[in-house]
mmCIF file of C-alpha atoms and ligand atoms in Angstrom:
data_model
loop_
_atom_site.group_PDB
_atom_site.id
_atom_site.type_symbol
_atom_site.label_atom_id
_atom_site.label_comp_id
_atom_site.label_asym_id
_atom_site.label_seq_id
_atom_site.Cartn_x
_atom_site.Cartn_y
_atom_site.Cartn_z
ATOM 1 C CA UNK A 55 101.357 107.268 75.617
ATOM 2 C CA UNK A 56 98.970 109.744 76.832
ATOM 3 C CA UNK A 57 96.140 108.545 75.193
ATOM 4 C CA UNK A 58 92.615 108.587 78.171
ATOM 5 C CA UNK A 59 92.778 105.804 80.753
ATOM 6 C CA UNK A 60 89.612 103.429 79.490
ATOM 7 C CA UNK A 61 89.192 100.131 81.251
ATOM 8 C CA UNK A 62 88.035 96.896 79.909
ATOM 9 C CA UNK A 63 84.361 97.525 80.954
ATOM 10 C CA UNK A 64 84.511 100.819 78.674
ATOM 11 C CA UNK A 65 84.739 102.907 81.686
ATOM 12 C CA UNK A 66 86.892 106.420 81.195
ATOM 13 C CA UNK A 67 89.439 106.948 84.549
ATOM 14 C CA UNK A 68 88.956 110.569 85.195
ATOM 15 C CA UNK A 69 89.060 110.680 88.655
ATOM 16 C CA UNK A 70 92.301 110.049 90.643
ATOM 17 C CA UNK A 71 92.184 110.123 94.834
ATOM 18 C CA UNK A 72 95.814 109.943 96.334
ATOM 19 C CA UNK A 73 96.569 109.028 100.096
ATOM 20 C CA UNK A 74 99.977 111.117 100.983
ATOM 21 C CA UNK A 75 100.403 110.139 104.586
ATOM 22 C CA UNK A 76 99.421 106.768 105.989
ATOM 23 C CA UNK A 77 100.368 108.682 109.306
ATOM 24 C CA UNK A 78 97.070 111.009 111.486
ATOM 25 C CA UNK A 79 96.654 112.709 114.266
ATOM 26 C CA UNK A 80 93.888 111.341 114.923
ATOM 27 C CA UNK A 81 92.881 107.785 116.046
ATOM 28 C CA UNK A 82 89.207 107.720 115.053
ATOM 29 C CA UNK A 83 87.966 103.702 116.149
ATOM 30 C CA UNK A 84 86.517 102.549 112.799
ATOM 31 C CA UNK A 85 89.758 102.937 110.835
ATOM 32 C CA UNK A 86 92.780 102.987 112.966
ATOM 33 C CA UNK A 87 93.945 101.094 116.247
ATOM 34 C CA UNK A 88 94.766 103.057 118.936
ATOM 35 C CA UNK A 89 98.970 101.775 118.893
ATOM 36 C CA UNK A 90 99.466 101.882 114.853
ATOM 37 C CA UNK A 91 103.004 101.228 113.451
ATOM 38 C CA UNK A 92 103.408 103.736 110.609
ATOM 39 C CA UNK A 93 105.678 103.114 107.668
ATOM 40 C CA UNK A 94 109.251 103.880 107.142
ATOM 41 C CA UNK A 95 109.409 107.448 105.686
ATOM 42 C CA UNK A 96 111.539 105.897 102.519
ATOM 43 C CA UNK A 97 108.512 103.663 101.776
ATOM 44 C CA UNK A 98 106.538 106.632 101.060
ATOM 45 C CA UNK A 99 106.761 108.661 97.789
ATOM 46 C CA UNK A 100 108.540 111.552 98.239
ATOM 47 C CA UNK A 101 106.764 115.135 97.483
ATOM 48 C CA UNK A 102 108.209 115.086 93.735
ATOM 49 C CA UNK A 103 107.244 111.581 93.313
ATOM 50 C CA UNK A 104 104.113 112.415 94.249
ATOM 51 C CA UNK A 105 104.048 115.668 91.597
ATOM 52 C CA UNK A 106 105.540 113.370 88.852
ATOM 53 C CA UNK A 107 102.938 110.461 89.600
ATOM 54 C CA UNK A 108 99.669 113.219 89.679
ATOM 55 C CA UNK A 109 100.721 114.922 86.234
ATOM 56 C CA UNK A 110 101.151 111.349 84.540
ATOM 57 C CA UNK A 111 97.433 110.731 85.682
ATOM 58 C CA UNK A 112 96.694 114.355 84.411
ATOM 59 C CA UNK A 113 98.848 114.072 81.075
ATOM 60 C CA UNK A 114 96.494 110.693 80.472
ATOM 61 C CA UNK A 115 93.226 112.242 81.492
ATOM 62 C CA UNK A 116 92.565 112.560 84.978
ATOM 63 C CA UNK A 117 90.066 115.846 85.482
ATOM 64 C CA UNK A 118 89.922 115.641 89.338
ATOM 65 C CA UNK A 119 92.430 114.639 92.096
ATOM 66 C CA UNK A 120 91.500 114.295 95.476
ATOM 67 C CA UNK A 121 94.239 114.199 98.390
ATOM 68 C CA UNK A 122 93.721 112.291 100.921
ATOM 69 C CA UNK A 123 95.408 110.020 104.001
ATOM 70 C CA UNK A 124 95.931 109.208 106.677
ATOM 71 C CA UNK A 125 95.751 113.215 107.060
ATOM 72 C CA UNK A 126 96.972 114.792 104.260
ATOM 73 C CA UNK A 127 97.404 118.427 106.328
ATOM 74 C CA UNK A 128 99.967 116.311 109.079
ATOM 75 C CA UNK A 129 102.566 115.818 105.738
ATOM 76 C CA UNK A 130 105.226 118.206 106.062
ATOM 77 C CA UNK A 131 105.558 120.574 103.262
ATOM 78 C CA UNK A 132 102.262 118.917 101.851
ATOM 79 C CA UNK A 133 101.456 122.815 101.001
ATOM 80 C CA UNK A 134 104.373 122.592 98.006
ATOM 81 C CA UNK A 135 102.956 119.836 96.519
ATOM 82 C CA UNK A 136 99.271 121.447 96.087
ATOM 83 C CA UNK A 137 100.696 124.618 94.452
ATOM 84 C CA UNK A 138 102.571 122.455 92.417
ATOM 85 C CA UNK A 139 99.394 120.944 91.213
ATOM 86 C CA UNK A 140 98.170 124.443 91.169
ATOM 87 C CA UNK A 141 99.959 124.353 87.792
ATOM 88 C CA UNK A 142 97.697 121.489 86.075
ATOM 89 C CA UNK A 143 94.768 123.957 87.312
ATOM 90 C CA UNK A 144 96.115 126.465 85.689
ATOM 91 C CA UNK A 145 96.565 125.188 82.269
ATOM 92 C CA UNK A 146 92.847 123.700 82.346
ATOM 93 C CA UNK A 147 94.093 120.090 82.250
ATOM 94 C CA UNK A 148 92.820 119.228 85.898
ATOM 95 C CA UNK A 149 89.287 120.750 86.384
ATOM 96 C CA UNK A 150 89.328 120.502 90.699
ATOM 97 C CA UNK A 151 91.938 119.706 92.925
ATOM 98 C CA UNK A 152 90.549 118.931 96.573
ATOM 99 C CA UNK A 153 91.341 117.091 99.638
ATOM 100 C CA UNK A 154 89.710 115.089 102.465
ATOM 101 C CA UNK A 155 90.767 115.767 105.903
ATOM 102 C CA UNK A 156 89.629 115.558 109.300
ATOM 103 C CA UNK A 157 89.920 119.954 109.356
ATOM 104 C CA UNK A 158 92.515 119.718 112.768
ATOM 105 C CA UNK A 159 94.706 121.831 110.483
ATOM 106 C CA UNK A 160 92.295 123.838 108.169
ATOM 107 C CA UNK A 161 93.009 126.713 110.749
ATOM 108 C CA UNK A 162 96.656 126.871 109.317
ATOM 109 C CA UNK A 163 96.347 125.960 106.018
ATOM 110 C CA UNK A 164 92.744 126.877 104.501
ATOM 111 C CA UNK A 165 94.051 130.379 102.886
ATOM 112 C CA UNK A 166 96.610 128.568 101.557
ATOM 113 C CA UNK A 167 94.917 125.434 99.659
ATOM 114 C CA UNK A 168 92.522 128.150 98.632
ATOM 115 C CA UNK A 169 95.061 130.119 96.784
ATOM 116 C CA UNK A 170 96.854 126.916 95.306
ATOM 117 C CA UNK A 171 93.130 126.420 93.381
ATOM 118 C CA UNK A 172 91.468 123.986 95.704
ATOM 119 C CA UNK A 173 87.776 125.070 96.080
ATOM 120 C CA UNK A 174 85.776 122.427 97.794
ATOM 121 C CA UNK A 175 87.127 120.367 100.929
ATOM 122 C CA UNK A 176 85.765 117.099 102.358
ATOM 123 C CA UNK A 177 85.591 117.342 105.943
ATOM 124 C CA UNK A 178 85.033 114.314 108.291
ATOM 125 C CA UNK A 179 83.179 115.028 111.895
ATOM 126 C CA UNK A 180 80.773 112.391 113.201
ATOM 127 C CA UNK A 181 79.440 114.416 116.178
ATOM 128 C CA UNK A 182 78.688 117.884 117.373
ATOM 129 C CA UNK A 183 79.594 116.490 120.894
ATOM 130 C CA UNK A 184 82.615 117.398 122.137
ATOM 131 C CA UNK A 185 82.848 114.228 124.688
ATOM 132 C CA UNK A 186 81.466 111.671 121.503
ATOM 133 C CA UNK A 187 84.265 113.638 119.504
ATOM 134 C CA UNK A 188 86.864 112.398 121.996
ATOM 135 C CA UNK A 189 84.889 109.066 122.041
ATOM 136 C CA UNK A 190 85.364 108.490 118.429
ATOM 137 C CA UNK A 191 88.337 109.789 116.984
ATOM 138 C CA UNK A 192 90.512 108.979 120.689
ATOM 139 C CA UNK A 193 92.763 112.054 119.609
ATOM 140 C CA UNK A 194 91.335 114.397 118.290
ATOM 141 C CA UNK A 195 89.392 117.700 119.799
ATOM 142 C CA UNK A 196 86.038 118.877 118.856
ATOM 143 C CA UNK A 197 87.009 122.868 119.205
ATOM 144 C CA UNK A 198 89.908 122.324 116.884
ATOM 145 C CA UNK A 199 88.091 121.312 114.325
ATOM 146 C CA UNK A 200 85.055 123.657 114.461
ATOM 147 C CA UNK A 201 87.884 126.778 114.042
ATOM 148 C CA UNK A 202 89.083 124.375 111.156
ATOM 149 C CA UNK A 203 85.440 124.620 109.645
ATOM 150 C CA UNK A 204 85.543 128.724 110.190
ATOM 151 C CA UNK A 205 88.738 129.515 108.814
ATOM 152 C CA UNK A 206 87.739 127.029 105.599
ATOM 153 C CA UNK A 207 84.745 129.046 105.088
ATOM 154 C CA UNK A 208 86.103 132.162 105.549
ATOM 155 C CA UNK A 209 88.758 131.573 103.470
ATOM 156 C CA UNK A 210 86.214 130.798 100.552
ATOM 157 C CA UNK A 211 85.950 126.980 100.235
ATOM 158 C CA UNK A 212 82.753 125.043 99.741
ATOM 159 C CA UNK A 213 82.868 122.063 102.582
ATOM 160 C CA UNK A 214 81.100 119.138 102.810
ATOM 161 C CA UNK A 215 81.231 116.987 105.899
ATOM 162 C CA UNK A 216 81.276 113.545 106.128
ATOM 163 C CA UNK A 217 80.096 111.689 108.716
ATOM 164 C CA UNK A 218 79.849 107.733 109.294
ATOM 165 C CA UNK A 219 76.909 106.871 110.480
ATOM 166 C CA UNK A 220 76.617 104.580 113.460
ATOM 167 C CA UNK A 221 73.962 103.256 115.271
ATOM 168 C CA UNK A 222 73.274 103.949 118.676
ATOM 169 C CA UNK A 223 75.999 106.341 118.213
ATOM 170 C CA UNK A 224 75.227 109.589 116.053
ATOM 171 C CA UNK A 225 71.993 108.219 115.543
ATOM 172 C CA UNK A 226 70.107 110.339 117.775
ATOM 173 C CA UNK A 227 72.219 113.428 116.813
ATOM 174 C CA UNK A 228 70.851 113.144 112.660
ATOM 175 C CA UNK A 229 68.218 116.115 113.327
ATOM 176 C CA UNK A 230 70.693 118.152 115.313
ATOM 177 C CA UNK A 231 73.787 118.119 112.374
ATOM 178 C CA UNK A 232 71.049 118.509 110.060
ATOM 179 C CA UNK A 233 70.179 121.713 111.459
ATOM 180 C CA UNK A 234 73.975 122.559 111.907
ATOM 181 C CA UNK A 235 74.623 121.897 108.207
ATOM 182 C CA UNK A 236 71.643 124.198 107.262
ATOM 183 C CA UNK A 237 72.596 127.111 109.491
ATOM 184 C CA UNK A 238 75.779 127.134 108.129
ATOM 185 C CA UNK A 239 75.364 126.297 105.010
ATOM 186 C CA UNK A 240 77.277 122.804 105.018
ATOM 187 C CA UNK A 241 76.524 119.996 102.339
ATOM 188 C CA UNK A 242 76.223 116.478 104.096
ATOM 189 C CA UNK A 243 76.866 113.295 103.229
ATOM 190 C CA UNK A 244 76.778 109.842 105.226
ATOM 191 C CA UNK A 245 78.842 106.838 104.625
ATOM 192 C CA UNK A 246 77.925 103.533 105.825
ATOM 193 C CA UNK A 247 80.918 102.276 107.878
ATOM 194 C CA UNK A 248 83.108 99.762 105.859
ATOM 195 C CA UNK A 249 84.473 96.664 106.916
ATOM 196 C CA UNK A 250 88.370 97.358 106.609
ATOM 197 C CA UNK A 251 91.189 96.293 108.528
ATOM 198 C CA UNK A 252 90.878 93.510 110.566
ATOM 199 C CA UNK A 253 89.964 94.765 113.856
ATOM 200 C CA UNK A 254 86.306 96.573 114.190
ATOM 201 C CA UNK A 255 86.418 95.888 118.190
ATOM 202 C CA UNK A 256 86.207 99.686 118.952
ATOM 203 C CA UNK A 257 83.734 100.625 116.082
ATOM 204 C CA UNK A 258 81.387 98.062 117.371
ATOM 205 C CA UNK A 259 82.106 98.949 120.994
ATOM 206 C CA UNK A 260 80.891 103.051 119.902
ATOM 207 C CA UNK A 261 78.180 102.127 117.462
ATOM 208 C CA UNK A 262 76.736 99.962 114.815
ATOM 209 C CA UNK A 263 76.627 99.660 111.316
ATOM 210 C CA UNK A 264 73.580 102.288 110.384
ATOM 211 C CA UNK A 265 72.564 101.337 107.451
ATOM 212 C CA UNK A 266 71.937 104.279 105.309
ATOM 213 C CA UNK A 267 68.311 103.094 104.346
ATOM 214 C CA UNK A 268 67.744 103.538 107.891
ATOM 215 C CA UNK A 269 69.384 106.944 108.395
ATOM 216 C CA UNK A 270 66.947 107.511 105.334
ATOM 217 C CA UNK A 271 63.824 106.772 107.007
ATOM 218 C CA UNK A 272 64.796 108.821 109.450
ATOM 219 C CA UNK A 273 64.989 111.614 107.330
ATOM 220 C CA UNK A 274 61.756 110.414 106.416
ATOM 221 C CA UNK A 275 60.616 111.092 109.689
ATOM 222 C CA UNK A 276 61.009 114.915 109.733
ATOM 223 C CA UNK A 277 61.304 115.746 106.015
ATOM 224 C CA UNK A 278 59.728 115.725 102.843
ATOM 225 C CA UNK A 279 63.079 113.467 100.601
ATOM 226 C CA UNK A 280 63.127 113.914 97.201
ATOM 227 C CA UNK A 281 65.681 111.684 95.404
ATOM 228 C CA UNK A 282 68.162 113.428 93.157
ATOM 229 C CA UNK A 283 69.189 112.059 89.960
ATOM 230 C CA UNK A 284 72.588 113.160 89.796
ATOM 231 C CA UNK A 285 75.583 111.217 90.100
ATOM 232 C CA UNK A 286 79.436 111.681 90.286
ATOM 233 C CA UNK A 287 80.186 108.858 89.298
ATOM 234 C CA UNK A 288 81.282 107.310 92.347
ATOM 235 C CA UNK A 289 79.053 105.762 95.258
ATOM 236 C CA UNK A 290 77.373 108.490 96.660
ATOM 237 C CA UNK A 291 73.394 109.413 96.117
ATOM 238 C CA UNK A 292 71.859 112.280 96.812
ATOM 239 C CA UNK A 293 68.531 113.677 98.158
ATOM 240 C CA UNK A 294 66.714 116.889 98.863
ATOM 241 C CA UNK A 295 65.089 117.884 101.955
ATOM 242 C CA UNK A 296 62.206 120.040 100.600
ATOM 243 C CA UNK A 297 61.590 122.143 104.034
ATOM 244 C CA UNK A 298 65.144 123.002 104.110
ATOM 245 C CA UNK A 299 66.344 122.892 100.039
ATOM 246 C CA UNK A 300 69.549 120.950 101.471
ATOM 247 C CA UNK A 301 71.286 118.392 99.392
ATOM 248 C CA UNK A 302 72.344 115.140 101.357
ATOM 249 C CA UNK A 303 74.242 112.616 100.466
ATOM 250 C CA UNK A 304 74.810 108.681 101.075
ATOM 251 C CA UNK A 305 78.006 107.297 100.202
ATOM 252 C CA UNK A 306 76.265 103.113 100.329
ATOM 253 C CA UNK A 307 79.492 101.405 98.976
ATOM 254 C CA UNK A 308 77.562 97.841 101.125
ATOM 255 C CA UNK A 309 73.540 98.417 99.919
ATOM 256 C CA UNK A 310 74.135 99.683 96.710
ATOM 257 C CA UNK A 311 75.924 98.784 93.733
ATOM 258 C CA UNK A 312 77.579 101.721 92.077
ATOM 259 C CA UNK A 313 80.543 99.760 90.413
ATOM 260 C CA UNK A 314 79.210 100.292 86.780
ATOM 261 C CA UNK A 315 79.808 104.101 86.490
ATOM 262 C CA UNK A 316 82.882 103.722 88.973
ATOM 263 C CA UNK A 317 85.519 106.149 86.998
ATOM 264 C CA UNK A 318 88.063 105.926 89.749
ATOM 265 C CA UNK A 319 91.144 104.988 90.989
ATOM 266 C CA UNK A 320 93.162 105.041 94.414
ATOM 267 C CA UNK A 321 96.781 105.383 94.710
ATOM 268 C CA UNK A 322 98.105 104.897 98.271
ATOM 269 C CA UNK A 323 100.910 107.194 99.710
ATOM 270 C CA UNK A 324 104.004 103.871 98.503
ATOM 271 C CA UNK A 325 102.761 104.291 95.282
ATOM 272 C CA UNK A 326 100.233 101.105 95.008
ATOM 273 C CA UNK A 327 97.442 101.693 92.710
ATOM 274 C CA UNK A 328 93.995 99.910 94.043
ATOM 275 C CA UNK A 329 91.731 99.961 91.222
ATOM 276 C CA UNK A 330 88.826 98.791 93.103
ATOM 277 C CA UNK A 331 88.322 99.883 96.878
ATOM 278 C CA UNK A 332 86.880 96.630 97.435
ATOM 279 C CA UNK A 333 89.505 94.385 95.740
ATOM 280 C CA UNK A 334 92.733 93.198 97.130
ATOM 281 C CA UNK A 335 94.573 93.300 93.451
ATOM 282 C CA UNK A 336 96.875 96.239 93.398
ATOM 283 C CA UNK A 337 99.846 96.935 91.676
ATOM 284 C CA UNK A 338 102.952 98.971 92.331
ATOM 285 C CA UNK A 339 103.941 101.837 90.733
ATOM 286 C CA UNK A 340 106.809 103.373 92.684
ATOM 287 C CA UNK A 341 109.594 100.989 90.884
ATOM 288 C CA UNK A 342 108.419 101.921 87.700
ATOM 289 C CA UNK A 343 108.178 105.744 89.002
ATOM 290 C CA UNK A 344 111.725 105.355 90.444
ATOM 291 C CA UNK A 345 113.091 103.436 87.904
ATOM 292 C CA UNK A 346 112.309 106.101 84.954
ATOM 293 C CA UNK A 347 113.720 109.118 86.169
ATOM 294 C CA UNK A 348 114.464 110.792 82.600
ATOM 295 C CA UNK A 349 110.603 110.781 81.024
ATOM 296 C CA UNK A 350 107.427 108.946 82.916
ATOM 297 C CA UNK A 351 107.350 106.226 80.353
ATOM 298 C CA UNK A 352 107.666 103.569 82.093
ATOM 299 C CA UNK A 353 105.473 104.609 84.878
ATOM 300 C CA UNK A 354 102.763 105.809 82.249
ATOM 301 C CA UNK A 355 102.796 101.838 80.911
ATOM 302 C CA UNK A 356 102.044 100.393 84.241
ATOM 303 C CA UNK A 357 99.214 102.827 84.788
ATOM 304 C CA UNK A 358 97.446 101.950 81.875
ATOM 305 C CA UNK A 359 98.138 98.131 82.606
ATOM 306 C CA UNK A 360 96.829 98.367 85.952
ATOM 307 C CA UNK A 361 93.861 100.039 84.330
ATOM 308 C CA UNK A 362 93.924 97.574 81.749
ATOM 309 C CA UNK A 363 93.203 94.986 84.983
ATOM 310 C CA UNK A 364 90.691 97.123 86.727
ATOM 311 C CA UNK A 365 87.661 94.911 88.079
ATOM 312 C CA UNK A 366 84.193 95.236 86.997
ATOM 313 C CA UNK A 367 82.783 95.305 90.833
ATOM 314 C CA UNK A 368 83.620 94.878 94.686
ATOM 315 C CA UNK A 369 81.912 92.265 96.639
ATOM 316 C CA UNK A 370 81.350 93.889 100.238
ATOM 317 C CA UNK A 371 77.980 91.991 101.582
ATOM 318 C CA UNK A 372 76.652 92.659 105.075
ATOM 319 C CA UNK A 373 73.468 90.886 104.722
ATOM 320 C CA UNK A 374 75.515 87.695 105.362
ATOM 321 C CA UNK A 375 76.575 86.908 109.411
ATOM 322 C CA UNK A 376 80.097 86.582 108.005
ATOM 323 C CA UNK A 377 81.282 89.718 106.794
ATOM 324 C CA UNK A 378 82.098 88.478 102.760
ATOM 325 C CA UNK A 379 84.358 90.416 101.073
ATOM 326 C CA UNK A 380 86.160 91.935 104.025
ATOM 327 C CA UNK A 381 88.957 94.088 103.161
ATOM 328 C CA UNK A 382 92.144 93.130 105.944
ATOM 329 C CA UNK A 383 93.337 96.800 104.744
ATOM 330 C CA UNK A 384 92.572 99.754 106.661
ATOM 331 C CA UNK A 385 91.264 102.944 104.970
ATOM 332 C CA UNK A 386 94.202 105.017 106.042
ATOM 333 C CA UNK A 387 96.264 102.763 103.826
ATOM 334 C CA UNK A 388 94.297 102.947 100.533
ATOM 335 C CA UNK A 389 93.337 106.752 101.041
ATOM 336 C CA UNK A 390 89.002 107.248 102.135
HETATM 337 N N1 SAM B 404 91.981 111.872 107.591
HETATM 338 C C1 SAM B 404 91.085 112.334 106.590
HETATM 339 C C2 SAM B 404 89.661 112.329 107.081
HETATM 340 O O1 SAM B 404 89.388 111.721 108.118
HETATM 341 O O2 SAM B 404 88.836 112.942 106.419
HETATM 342 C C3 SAM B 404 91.190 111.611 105.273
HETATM 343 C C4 SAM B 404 91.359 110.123 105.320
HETATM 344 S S1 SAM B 404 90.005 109.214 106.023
HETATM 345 C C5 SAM B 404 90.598 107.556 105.851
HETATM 346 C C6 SAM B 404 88.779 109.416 104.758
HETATM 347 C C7 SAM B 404 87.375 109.066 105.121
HETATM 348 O O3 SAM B 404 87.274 107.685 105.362
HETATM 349 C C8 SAM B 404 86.857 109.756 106.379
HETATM 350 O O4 SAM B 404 85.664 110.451 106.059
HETATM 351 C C9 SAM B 404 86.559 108.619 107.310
HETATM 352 O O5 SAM B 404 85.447 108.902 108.119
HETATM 353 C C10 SAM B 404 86.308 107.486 106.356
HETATM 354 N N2 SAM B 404 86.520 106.161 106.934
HETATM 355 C C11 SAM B 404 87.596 105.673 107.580
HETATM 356 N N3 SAM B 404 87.401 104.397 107.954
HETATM 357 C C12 SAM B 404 86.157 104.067 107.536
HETATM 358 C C13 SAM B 404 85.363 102.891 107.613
HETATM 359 N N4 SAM B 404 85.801 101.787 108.196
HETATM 360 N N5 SAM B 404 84.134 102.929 107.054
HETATM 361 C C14 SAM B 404 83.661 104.042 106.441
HETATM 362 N N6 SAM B 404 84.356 105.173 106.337
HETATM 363 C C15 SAM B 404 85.586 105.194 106.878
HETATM 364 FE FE1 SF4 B 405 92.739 109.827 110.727
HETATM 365 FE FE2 SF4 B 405 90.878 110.214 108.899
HETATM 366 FE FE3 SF4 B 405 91.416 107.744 109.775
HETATM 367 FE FE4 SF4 B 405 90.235 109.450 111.406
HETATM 368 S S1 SF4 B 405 89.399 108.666 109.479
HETATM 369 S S2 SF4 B 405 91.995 108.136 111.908
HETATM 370 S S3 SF4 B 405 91.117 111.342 110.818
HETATM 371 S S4 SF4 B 405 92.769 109.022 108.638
#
């Protein structure tokens, strides 16, 4: 029953990213519309559901869980469930446990994620400008989130930020968080905005898809880039800026195919596991979770046969007019 998670292309499942929210505080234009209707709390898995489901990934071999959203930090009591996981830590069976946020609540919580054992954070800021800050994420406030990045440092996490890249938008701001990133000793990574949900009227409105070849050259234009050859496994590449020593990244899920080392899975905050960001197929785990309260034996068998189903490859193509392999889900559903 607990035997490692290997899918039909011979790929090992070590790495598990859970959304716990669908809900944010922010509104940020590329991945939610401004008037969303949120789920009925009973839809979502409850905070034991959510320990139960993690360890029965861990038990079968998942080494890192990422927490995600929606915000993970707006969940209430979200704080039990990562010292619960603290446990799995502890015993050496999960090697990191760390989140993805957009940092409005790193203030309140950083000294607390970094005793539960989380030691890295992904944070998400597009722009150093307060105004483009508003812009972009319609909620959210610039100054909250710098305080966010503080107290995360001080507390003794490692944070990366992630920022889409948009054209016309950021664009003229690359040197500037470059510089930001150095000074305060930030990794970096760029993702090329995704077509998800059905509505990109507001992300086209604010900026363009940049591709990340482009954001690239422009590195290009002001550093010596060495490419890296490491990889996690998952979609991002990495490069060194020789005048600087930083690492940055480019998460390309659109220019480049990463599928064949993909070692992943997504489970949303209802319990649907998404084998393939860019695939519709899912299947649902919360009956099974629900239904076998006494053991996890029955939710154990539809993990592995939703592994057992896992695609070899996601067919997102820009270079089309028509957007092929558009996703009608929004990332807030399946968890970034
Ligand atoms: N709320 C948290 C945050 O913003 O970091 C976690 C969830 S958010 C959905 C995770 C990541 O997905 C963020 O870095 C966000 O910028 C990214 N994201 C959301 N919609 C996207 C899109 N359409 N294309 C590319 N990245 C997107
Ligand atoms: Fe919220 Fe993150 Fe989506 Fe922005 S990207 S709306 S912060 S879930």
């Amino acid at each position: 029953m607990n035997a490692p998670l290997i899918d039909p292309f011979a790929r090992a499942i070590t790495y598990l990213r859970v959304s716990v929210t669908d809900r944010c505080d922010f509104r940020c234009v590329y991945c939610m519309s401004e008037q969303m209707t949120f789920l009925p709390k009973k839809e979502l898995l409850t905070l034991e559901e959510l320990d139960r489901l993690c360890t029965a990934f861990v038990d079968m071999g998942v080494q890192k869980l990422r927490i995600t959203g929606g915000e993970p930090l707006v969940r209430r009591d979200i704080m039990t469930f990562f010292q619960g996981m603290s446990r799995h830590l502890d015993s050496g069976a999960l090697k990191e446990l760390t989140l993805t946020t957009n940092g409005s609540q790193l203030e309140k919580y950083a000294d607390a994620l970094y005793a539960a054992g989380v030691r890295r954070v992904n944070i998400s800021l597009d722009t150093l400008d307060e105004t483009k800050f508003a812009e972009v994420t319609r909620w959210g406030r610039l100054p909250q989130v710098l305080r966010g990045i503080d107290a995360a440092q001080k507390a003794g996490l490692r944070v990366k930020l992630n920022a889409v890249a948009l054209k016309g938008f950021n664009e003229p701001e690359l040197p500037q968080i470059t510089r930001w990133c150095a000074e305060r000793d930030l990794d970096l990574t760029w993702i090329e905005v995704m077509p998800m949900g059905e509505d990109m009227g507001d992300t086209q409105r604010i900026g363009q898809y940049w591709s990340l070849k482009d954001v690239r050259a422009e590195y290009e234009n002001h550093y010596t880039v060495t490419d890296l050859p490491e990889s996690t496994g998952g979609p991002a590449r990495y490069v060194r800026l020789e005048e600087t020593g930083q690492k940055i990244g480019f998460i390309t899920p659109l220019s480049h195919n990463f599928c064949e080392s993909c070692n992943r899975v997504r489970v949303t905050c209802t319990g649907e596991i998404y084998t393939c960001l860019g695939q519709e197929g899912s299947a649902d785990l919360r009956a099974p979770l629900r239904a076998s309260s006494d053991g996890d034996g029955l939710l154990k068998q539809a993990i592995r046969a939703a592994i057992g189903d896992k695609p070899k490859g996601h067919d997102f193509d820009y270079s089309r007019q028509q957007v092929a392999g558009k996703m009608t889900r929004h990332m807030s559903h399946t968890g970034g």
